[in-house]
Short mmCIF file of N, CA, C and O and ligand atoms in Angstrom, two decimals:
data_model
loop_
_atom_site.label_atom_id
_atom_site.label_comp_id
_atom_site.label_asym_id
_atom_site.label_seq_id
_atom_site.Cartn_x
_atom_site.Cartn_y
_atom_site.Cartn_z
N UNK A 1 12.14 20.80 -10.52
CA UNK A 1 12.38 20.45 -9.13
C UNK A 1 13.43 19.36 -9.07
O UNK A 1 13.38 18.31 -9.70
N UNK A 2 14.52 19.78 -8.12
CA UNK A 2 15.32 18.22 -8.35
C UNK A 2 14.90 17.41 -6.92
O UNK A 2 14.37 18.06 -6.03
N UNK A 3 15.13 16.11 -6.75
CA UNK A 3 14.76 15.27 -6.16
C UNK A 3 15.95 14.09 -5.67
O UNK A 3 16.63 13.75 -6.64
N UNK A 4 16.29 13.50 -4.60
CA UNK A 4 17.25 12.60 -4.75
C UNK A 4 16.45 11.54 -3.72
O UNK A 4 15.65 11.96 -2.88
N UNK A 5 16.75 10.20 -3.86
CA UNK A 5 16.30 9.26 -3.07
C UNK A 5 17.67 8.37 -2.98
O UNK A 5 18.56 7.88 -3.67
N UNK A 6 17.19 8.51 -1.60
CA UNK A 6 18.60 8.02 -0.60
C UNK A 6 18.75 6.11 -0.51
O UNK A 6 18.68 5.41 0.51
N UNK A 7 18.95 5.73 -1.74
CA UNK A 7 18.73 4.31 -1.98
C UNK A 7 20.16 3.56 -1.06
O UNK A 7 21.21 3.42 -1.67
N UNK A 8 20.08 3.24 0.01
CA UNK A 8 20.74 2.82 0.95
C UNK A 8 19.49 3.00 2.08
O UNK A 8 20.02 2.79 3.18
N UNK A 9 18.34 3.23 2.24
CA UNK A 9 17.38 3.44 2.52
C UNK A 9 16.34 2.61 2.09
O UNK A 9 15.88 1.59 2.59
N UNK A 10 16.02 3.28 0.97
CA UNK A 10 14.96 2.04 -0.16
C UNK A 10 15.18 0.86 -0.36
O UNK A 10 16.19 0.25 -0.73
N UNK A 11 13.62 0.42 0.03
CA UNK A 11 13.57 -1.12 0.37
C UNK A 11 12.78 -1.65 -0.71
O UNK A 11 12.25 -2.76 -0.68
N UNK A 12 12.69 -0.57 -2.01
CA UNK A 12 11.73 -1.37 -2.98
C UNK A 12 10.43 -1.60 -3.17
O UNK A 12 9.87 -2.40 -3.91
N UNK A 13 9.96 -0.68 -2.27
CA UNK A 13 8.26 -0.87 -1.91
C UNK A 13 7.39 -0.61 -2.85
O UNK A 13 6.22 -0.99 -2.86
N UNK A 14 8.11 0.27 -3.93
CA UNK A 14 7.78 0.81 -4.98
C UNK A 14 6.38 1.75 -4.94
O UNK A 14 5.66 1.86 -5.93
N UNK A 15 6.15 2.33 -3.82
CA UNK A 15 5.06 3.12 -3.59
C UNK A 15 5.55 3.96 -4.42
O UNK A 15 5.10 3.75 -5.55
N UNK A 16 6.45 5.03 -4.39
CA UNK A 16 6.80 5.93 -5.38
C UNK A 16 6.39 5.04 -6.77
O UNK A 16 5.19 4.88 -6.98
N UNK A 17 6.89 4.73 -7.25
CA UNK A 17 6.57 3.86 -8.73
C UNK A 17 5.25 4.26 -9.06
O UNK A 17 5.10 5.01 -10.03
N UNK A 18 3.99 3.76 -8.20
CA UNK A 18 2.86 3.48 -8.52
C UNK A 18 2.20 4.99 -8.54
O UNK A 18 1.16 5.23 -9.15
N UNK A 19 2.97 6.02 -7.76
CA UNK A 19 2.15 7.14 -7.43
C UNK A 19 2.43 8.39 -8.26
O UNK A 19 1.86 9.46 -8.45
N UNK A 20 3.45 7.87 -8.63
CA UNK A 20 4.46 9.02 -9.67
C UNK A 20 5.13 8.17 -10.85
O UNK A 20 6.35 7.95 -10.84
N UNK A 21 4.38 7.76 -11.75
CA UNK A 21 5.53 6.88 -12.37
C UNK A 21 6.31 7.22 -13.12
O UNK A 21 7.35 6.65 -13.47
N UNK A 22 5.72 8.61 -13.58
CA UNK A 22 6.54 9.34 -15.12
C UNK A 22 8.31 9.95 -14.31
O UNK A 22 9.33 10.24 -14.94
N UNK A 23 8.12 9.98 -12.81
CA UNK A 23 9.63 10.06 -11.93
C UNK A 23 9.89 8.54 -11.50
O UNK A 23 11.10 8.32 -11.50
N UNK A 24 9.25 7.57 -11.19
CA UNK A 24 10.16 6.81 -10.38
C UNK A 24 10.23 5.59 -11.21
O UNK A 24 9.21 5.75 -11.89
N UNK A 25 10.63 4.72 -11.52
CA UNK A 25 10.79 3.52 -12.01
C UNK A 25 11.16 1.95 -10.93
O UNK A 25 11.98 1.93 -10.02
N UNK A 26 10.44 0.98 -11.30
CA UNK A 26 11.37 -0.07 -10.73
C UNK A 26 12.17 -0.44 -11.82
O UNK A 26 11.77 -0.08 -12.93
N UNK A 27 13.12 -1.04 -11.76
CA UNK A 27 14.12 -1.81 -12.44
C UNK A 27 14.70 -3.22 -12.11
O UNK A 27 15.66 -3.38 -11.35
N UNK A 28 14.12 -4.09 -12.63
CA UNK A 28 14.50 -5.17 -11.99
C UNK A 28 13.87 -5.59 -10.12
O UNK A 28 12.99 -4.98 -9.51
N UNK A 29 14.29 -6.20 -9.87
CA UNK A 29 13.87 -6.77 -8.41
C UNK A 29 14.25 -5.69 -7.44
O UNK A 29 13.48 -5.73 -6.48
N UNK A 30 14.83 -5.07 -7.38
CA UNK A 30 15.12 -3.86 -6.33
C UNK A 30 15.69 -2.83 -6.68
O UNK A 30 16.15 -2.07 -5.83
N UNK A 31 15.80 -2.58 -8.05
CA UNK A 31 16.43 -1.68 -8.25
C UNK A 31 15.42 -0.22 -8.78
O UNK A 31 14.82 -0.23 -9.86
N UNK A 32 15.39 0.85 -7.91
CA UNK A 32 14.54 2.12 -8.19
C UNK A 32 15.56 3.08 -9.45
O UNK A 32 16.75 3.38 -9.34
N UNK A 33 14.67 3.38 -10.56
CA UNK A 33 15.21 4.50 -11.43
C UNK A 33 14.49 5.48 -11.28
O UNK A 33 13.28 5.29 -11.15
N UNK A 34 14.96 6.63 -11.27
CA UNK A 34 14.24 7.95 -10.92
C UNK A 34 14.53 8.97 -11.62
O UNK A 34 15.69 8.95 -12.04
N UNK A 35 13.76 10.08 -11.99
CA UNK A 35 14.37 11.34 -12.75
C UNK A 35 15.06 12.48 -11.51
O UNK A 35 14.28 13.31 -11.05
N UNK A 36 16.26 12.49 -11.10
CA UNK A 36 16.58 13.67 -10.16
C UNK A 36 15.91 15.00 -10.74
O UNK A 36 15.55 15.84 -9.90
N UNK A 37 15.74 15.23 -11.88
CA UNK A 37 15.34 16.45 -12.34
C UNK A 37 13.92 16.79 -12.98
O UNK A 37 13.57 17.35 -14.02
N UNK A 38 13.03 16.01 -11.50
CA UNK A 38 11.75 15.85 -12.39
C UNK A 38 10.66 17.35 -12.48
O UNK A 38 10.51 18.34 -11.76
N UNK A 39 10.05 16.82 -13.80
CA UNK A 39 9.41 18.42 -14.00
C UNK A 39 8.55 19.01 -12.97
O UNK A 39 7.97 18.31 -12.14
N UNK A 40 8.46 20.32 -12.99
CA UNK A 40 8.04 20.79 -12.00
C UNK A 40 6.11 20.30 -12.24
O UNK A 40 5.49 20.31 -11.17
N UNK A 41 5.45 20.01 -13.23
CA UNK A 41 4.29 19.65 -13.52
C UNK A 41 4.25 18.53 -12.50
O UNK A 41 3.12 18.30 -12.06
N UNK A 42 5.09 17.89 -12.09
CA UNK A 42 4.79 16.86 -11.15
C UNK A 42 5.26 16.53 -9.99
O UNK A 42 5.64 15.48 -9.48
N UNK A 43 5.13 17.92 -9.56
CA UNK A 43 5.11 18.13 -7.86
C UNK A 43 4.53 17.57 -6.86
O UNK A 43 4.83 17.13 -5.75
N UNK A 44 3.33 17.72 -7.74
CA UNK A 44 1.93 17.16 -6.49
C UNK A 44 2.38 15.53 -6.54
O UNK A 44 2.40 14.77 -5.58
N UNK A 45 2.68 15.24 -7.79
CA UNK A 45 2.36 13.44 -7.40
C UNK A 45 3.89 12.85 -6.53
O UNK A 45 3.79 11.89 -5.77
N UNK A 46 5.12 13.49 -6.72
CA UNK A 46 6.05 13.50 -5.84
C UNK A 46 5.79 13.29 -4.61
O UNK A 46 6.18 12.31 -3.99
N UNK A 47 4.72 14.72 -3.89
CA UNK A 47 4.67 14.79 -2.91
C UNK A 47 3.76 13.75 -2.42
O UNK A 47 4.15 13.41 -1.30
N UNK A 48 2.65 13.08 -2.79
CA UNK A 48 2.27 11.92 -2.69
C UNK A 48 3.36 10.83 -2.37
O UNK A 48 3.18 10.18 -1.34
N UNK A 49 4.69 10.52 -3.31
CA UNK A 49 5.51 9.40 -2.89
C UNK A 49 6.42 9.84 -2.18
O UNK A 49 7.30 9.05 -1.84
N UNK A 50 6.45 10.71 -1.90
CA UNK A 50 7.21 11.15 -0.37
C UNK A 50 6.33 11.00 0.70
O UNK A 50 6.53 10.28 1.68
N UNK A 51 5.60 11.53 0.54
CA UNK A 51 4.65 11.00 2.06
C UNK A 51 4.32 9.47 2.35
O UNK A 51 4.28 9.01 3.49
N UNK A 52 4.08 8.70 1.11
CA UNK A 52 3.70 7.27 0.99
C UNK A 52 4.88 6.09 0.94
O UNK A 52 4.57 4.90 0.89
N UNK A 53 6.24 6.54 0.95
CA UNK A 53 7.21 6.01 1.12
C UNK A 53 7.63 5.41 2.57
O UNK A 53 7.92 6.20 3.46
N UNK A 54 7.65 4.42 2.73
CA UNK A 54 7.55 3.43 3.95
C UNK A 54 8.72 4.12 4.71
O UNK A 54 8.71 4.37 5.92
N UNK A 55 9.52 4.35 4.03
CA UNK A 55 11.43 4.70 4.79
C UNK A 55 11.75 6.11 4.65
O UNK A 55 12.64 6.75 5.22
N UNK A 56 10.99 6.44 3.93
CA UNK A 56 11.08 8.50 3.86
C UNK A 56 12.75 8.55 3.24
O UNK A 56 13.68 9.26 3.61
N UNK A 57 12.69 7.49 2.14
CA UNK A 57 13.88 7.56 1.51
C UNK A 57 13.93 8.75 0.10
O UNK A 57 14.98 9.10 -0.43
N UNK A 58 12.89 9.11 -0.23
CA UNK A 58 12.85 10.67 -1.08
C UNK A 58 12.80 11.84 -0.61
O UNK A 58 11.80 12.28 -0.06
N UNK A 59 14.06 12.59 -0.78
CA UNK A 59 13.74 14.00 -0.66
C UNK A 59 13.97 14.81 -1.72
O UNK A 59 14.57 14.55 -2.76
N UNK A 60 13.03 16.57 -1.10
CA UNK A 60 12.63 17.32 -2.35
C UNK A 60 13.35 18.40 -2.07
O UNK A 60 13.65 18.74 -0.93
N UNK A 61 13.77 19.20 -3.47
CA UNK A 61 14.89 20.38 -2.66
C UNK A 61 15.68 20.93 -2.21
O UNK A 61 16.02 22.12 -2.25
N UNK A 62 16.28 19.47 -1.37
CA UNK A 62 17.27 19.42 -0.50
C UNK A 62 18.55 20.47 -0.72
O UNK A 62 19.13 21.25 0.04
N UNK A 63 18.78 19.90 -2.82
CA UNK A 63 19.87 20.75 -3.18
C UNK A 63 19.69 21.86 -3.09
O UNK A 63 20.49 22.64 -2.58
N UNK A 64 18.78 22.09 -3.49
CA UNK A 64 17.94 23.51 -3.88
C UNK A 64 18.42 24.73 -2.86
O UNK A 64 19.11 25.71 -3.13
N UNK A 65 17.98 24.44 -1.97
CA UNK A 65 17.61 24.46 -0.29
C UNK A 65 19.19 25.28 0.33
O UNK A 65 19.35 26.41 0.80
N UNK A 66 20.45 23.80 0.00
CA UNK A 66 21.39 24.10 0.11
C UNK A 66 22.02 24.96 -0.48
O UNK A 66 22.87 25.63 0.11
N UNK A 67 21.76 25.12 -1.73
CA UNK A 67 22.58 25.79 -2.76
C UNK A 67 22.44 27.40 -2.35
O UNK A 67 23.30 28.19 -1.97
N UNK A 68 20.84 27.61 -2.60
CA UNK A 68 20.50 29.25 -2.64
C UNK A 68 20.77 29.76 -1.06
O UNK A 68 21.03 30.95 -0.87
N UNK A 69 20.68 28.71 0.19
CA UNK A 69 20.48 29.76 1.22
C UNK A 69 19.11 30.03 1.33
O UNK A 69 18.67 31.10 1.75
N UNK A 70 18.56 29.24 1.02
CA UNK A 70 17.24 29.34 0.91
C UNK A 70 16.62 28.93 2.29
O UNK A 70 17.42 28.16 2.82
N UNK A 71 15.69 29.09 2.98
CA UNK A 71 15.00 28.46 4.03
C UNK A 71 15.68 29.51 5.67
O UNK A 71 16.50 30.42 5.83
N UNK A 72 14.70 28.64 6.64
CA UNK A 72 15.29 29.58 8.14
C UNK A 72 16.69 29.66 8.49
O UNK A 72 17.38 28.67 8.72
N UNK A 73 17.05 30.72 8.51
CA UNK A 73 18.32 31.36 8.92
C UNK A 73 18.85 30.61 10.04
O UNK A 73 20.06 30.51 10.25
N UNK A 74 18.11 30.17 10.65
CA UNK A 74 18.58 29.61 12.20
C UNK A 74 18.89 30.32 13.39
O UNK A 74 19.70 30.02 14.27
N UNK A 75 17.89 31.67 13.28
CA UNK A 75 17.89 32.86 14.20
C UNK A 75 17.58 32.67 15.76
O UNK A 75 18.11 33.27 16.69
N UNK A 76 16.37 31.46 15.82
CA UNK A 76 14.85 30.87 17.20
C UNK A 76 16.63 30.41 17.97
O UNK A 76 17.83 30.17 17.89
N UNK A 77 15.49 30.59 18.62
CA UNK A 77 16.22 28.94 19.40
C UNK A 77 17.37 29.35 20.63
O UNK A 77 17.79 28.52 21.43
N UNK A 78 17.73 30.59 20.61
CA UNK A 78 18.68 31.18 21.80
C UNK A 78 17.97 31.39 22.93
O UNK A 78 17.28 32.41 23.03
N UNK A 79 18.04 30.51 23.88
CA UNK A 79 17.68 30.47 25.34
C UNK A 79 18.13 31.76 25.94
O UNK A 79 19.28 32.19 25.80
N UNK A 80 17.02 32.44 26.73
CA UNK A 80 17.68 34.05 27.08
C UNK A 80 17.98 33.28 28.73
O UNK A 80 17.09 32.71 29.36
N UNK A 81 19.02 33.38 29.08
CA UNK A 81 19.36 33.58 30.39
C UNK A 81 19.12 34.67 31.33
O UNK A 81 19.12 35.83 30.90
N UNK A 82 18.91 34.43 32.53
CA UNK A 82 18.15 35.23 33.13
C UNK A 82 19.27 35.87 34.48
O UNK A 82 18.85 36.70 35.29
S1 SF4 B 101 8.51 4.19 -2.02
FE1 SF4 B 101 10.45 4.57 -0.96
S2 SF4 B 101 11.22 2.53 -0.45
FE2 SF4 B 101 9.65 2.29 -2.00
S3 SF4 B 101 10.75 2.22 -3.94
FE3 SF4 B 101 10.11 4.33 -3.58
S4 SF4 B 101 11.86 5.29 -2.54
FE4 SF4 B 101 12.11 3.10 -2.39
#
């Protein structure tokens, strides 16, 4: 799974750290280290520090997402005029 955290965001709270540690690292006083390419065995605890992240500065996929074309087409949403 790759993963990126939008550190212009992150404030260091280090909730990720504590909930996932084998992905997130602190480093020093504010500085977050992270695996972008963390194994897929540790999905679930990801999704824990994404939800528990004060600033919703981790996201999952994203590339993923972008790359394949993956996800809703963007079909909804046309207002029928009458
Ligand atoms: S929980 Fe969010 S704000 Fe805190 S260190 Fe992790 S990414 Fe940064």
């Amino acid at each position: 799974m790759r993963l990126v955290v939008d550190l212009n965001r992150c404030q260091g709270y280090a909730q990720c750290a504590f909930l996932a540690p084998d992905v997130f690292a602190m480093h020093g006083d504010e500085g977050l280290l992270y695996d972008p390419q963390a194994e897929e065995s540790q999905r679930a605890r990801v999704a824990q520090a994404v939800a528990a992240c004060p600033v919703q500065a981790i996201l999952v996929d994203e590339l993923d997402l972008a790359g394949t074309g993956a996800g809703p087409a963007g079909t909804g949403g046309e207002a029928s005029h009458a």
